[in-house]
Coordinates of C-alpha atoms and ligand atoms in Angstrom, one line a residue:
X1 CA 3.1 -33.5 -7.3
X2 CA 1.8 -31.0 -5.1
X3 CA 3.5 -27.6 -4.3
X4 CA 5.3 -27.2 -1.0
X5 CA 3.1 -25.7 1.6
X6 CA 4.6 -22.6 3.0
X7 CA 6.6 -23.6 6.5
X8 CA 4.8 -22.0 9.5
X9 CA 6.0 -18.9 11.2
X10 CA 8.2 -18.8 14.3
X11 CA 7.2 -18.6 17.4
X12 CA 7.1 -14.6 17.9
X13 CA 10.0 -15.1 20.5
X14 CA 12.0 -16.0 18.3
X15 CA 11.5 -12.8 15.8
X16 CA 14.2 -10.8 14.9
X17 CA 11.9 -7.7 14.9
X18 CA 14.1 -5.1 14.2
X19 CA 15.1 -7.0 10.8
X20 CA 11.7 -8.4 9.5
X21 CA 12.0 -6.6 6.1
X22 CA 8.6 -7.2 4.0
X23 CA 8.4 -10.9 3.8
X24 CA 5.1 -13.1 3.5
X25 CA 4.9 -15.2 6.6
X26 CA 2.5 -18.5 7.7
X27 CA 0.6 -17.1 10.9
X28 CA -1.3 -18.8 12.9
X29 CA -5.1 -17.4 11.6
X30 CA -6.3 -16.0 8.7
X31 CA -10.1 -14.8 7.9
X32 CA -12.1 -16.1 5.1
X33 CA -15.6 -15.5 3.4
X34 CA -17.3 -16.9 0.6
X35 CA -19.7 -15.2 -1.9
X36 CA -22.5 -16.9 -3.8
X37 CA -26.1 -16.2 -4.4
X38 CA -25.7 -12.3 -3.5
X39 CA -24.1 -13.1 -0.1
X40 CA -21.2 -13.4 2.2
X41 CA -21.8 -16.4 4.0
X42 CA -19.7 -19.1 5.9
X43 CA -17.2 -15.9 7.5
X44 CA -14.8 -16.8 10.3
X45 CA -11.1 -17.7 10.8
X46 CA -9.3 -20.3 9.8
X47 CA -5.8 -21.8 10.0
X48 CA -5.6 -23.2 6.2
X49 CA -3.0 -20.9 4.8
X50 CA -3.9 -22.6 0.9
X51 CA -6.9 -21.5 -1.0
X52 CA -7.9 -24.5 -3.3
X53 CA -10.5 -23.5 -6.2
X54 CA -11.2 -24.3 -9.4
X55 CA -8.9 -24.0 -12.7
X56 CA -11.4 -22.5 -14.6
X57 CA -11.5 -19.3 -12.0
X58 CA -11.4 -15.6 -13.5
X59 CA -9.1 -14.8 -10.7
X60 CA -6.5 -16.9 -12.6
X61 CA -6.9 -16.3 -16.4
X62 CA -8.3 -12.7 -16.3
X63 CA -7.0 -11.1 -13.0
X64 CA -10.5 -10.6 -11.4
X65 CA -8.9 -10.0 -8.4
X66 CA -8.5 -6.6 -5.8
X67 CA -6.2 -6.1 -2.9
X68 CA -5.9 -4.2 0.1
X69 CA -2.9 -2.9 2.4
X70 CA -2.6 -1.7 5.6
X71 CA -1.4 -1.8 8.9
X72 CA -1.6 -2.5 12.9
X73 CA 0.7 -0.7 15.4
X74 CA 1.7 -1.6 18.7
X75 CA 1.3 1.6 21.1
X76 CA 3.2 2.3 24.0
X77 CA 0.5 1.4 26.2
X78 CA 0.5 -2.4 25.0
X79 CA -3.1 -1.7 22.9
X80 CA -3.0 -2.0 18.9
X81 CA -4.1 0.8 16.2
X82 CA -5.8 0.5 12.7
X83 CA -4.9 3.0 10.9
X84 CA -7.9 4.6 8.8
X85 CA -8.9 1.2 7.8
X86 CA -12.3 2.4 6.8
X87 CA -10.4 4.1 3.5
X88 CA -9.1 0.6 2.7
X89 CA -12.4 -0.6 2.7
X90 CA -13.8 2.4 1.0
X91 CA -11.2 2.1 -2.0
X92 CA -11.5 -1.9 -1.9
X93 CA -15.6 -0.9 -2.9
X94 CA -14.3 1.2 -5.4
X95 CA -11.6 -1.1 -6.9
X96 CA -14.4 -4.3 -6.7
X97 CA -17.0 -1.8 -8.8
X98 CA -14.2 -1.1 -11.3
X99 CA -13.8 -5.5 -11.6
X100 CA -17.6 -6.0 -11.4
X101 CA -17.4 -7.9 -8.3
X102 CA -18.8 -7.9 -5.2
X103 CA -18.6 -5.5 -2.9
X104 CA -17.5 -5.9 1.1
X105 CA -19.4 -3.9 3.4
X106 CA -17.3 -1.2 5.3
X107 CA -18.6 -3.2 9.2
X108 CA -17.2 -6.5 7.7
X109 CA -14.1 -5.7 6.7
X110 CA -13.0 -3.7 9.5
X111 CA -14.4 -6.6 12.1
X112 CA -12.6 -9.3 9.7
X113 CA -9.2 -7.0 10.5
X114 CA -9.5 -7.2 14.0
X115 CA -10.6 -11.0 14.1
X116 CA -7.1 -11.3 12.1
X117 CA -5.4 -9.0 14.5
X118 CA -6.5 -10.4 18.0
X119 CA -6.1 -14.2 16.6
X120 CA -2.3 -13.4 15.6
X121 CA -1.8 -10.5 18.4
X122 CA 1.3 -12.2 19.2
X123 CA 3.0 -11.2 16.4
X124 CA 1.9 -7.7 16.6
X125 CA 5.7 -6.7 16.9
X126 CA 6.6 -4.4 20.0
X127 CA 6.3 -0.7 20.3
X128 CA 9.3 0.9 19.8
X129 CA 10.9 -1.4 17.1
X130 CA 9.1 0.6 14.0
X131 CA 7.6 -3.1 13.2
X132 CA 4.5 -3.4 12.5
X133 CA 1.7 -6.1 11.1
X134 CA 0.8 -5.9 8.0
X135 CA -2.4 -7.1 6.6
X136 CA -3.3 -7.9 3.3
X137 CA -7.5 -8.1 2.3
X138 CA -7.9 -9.4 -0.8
X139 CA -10.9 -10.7 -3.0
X140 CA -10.6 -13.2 -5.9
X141 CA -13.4 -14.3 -8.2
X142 CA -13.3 -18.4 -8.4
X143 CA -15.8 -21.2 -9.8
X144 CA -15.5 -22.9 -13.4
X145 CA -16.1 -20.0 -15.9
X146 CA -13.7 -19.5 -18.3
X147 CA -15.6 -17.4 -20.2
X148 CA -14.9 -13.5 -20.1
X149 CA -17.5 -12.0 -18.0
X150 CA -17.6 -11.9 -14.3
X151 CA -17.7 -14.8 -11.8
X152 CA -20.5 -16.6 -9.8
X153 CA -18.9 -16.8 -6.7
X154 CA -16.2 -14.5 -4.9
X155 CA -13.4 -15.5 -1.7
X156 CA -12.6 -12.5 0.6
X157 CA -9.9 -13.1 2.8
X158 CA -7.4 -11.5 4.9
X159 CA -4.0 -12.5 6.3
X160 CA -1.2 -11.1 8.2
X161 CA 2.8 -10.9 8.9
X162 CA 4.9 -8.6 10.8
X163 CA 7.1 -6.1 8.6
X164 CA 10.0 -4.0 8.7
X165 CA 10.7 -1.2 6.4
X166 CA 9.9 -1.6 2.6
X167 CA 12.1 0.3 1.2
X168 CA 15.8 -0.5 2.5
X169 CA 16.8 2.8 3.4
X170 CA 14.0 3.6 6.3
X171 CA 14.4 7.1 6.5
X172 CA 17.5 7.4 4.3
X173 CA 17.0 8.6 1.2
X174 CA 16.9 5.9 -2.4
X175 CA 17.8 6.8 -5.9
X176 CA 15.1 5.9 -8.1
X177 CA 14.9 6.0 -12.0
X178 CA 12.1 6.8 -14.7
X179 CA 10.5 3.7 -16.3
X180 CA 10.1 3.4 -20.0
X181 CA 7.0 1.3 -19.7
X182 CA 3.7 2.1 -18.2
X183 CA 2.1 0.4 -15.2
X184 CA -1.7 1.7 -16.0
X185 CA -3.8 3.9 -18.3
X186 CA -5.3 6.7 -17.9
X187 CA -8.9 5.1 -18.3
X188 CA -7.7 1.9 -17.2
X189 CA -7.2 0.2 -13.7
X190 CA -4.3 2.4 -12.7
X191 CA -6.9 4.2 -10.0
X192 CA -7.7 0.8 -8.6
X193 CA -5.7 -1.9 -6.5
X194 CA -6.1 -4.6 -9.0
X195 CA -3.7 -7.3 -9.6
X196 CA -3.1 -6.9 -13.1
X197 CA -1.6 -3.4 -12.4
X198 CA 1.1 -5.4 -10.1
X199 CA 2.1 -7.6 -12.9
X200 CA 2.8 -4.9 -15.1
X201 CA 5.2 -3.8 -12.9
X202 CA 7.2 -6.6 -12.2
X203 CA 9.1 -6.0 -15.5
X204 CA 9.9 -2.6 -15.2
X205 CA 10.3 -2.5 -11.5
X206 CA 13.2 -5.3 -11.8
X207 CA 14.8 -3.3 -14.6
X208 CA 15.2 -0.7 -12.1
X209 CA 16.4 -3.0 -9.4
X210 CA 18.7 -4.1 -11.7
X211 CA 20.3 -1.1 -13.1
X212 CA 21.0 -0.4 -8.9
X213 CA 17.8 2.0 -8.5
X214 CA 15.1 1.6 -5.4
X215 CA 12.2 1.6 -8.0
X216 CA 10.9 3.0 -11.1
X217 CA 9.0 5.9 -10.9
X218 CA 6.3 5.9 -13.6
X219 CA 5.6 8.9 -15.9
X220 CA 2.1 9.6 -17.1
X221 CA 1.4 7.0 -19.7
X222 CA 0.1 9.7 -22.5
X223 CA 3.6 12.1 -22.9
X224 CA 5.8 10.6 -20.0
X225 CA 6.2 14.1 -19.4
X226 CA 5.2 14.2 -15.4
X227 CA 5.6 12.2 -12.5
X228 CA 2.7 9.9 -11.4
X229 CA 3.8 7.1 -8.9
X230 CA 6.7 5.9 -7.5
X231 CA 7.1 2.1 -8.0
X232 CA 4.0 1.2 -5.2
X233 CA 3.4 5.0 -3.9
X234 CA 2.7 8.2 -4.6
X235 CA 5.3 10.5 -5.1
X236 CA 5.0 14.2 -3.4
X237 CA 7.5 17.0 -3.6
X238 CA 8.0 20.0 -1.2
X239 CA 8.8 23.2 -3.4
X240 CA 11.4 25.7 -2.5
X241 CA 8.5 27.9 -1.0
X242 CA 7.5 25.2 1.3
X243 CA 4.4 23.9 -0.8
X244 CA 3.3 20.3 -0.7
X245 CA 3.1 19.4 -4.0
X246 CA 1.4 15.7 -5.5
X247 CA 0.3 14.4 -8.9
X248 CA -3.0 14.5 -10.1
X249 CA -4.1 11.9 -12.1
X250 CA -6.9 9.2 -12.8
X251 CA -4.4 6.6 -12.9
X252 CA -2.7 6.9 -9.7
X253 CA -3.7 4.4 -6.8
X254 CA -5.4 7.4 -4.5
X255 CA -3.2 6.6 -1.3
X256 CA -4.2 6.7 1.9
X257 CA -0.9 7.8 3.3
X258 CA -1.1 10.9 0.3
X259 CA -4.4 12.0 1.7
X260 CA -3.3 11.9 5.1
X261 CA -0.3 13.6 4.4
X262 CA -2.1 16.4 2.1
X263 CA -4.7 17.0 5.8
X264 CA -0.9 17.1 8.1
X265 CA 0.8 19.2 6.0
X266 CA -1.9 21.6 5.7
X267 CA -3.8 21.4 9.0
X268 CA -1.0 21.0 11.3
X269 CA 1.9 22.9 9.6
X270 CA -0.1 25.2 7.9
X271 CA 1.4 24.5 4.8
X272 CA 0.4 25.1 1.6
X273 CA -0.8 22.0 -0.6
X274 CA -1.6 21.4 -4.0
X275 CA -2.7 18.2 -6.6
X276 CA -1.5 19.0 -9.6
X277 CA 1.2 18.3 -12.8
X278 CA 4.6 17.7 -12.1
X279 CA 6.8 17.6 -15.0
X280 CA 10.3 16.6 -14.6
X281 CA 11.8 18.9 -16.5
X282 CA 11.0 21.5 -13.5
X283 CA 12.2 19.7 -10.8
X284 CA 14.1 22.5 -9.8
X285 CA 11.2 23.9 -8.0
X286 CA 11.4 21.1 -5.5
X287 CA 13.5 20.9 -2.3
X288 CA 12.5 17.8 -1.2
X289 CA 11.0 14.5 -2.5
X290 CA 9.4 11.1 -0.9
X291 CA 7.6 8.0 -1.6
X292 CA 4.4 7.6 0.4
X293 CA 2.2 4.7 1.0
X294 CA 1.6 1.9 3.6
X295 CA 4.1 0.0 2.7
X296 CA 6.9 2.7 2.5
X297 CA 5.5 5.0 4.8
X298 CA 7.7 7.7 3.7
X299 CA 10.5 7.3 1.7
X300 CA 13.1 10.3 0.7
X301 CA 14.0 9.8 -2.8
X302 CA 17.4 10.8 -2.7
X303 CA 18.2 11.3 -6.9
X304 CA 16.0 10.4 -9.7
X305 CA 17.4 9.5 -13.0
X306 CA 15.5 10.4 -16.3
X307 CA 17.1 10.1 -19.6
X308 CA 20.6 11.4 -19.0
X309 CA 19.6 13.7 -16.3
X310 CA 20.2 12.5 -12.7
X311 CA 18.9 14.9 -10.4
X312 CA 18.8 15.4 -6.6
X313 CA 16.4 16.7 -4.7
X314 CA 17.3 17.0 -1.0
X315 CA 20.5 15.3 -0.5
X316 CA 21.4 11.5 -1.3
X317 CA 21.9 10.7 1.8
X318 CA 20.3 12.7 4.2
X319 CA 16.2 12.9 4.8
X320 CA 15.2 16.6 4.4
X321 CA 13.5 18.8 7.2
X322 CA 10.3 18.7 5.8
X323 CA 9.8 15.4 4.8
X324 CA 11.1 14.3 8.1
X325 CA 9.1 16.9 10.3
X326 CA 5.6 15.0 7.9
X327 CA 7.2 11.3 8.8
X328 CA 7.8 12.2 12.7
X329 CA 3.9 13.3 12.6
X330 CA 2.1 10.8 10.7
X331 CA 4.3 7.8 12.2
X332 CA 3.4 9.5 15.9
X333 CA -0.3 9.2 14.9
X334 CA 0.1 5.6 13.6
X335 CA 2.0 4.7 17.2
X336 CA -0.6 6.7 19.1
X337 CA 1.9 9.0 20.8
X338 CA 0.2 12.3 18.8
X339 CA -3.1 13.2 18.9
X340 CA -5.0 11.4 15.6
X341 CA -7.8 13.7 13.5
X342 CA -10.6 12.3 14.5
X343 CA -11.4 9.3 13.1
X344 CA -8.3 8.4 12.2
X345 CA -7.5 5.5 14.6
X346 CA -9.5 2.3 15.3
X347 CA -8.1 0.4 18.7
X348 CA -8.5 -3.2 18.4
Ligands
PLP401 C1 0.5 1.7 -6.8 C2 0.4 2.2 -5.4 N1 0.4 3.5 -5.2 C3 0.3 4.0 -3.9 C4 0.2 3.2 -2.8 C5 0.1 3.8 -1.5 O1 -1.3 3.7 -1.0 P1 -1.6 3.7 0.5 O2 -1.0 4.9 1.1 O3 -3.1 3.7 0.6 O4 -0.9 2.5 1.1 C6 0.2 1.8 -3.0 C7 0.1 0.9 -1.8 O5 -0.9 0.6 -1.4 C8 0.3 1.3 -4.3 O6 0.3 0.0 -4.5

């Protein structure tokens, strides 16, 4: 028996773009390169949406695999952004160090991006719908070695599909509710993108789901005392006194979207910032509250439910000033209708 390929995508005409949601789809092109002998070789595109390697492949029995997210945005004028895709690669290094595998050179992976870009440009969704394409680097360690130690020989890929919003609010705020389990250690993987941290979050994160909640959002794994992410993003609070305020810890993914937002709030609205504890038992001291990351862009989290407590932060249902002044600014950077930091944006 073999398992049922994955149906190609529709024609981009026939898109629904203003209801993509976060689906994987079958696009046309995907890129693909191979490492063995201490190099990439044989890089290009390719329209095989399988991967076939062998059993005995680390990627498969013990998770020697990192990932990447991020995102290309239709402007006005027709052309298409990266947002500060050399931070993906950056933290891909990172997370491949961590994993002992190889690493992808900053040049590479930002030319593989916009090979995978311009070969599906079609379904870069139009400006104006809040769409965008979503594309998903990832490197696996493959080869027959089912020993525990590192493999031979590496596949870096990336591949695309439009999205919608992540979260199904948009801009309206979610409840979300404190998990019981961890998804990382603090002198684990939790500061990486690394598969494994992904599976341990399938368990609590549909405990969540099922008790009605967005996501779980994950207290720090030593007291579960303070908040440290929010099911796949960073959490950040804006205290009564107008302070941007996000955890600090070694076992948080460090988010792109965070460290943009941490630059906005500060250089643009003058606003105070700060990386630091957030215990939930002084919540209080908060006005507003969000999820940030590629995916969920921002997020209000309307209530958050701990123990018996269930408290709100801004409203349940409506975004708060702040949090919406920070999404107005960073999605009008992403769109290219503000003016980027330099450096930020990388046309196509
Ligand atoms: C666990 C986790 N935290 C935070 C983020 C947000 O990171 P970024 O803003 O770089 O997308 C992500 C998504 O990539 C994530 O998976």
């Amino acid at each position: 028996m073999t398992l049922t390929s994955d149906p190609k995508a529709k024609n981009p005409q026939e898109l629904d773009w203003n209801n993509l949601g976060f689906n994987y789809m079958n696009l046309p092109y995907r890129y693909r390169a191979y490492w063995r002998d201490g190099e990439w070789r044989d890089a290009g595109l390719t329209e095989d949406a399988n991967v076939t390697i062998s059993e005995g492949s680390t990627s498969l029995h013990y998770g020697q695999e990192v990932f990447e997210g991020l995102k290309a945005y239709r402007c006005k004028d027709g052309s298409i952004n990266l947002f500060r895709p050399d931070q993906n690669a950056k933290r891909m290094q990172k997370s491949c160090e961590r994993l002992m595998m190889p690493q992808v050179p900053v040049d590479m992976f930002i030319s593989a991006l916009k090979q995978v870009v311009k070969a599906n440009e079609d379904y870069v969704p139009p400006y104006g719908t809040g769409a965008t394409l979503y594309l998903r680097p990832y490197l696996i360690g493959v080869g027959g070695n089912i020993g525990v130690h590192p493999a031979q020989e590496y596949i870096f890929s990336i591949f695309a599909m439009p999205v919608g919003s992540y979260f199904k609010g948009g801009l309206t705020p979610t409840n979300f509710v404190a998990s019981e389990y961890d998804r990382a250690a603090h002198k684990g993987t939790g500061a990486s993108k690394v598969g494994g941290n992904y599976a341990a979050s399938l368990f609590p994160g549909q405990l969540a789901h099922d008790a009605g909640f967005s996501d779980c959002i994950y207290l720090d794994p030593i007291e579960h005392k303070k908040i440290e992410e929010v099911g796949s993003a960073n959490f950040f609070g804006i205290t009564k006194d107008g302070k941007f305020v996000t955890p600090k810890s070694p076992s948080i993914l460090p988010s792109v979207t965070k460290y943009s937002l941490l630059y906005l709030a500060e250089k643009r609205f003058g606003m105070e910032t700060e990386q630091g504890d957030i215990y939930i038992d002084q919540l209080d001291h908060f006005a507003e509250a969000g999820a940030c990351g590629t995916a969920a862009v921002i997020s209000p989290i309307g209530g958050f439910k701990y123990g018996d407590h269930f408290h709100v932060f801004y409203s349940e249902t409506e975004v708060g000033p702040v949090t919406h002044k920070l999404y107005d600014e960073l999605t009008g950077i992403q769109f290219g209708d503000r003016k980027a930091p330099t450096g930020w944006i990388e046309k196509v």
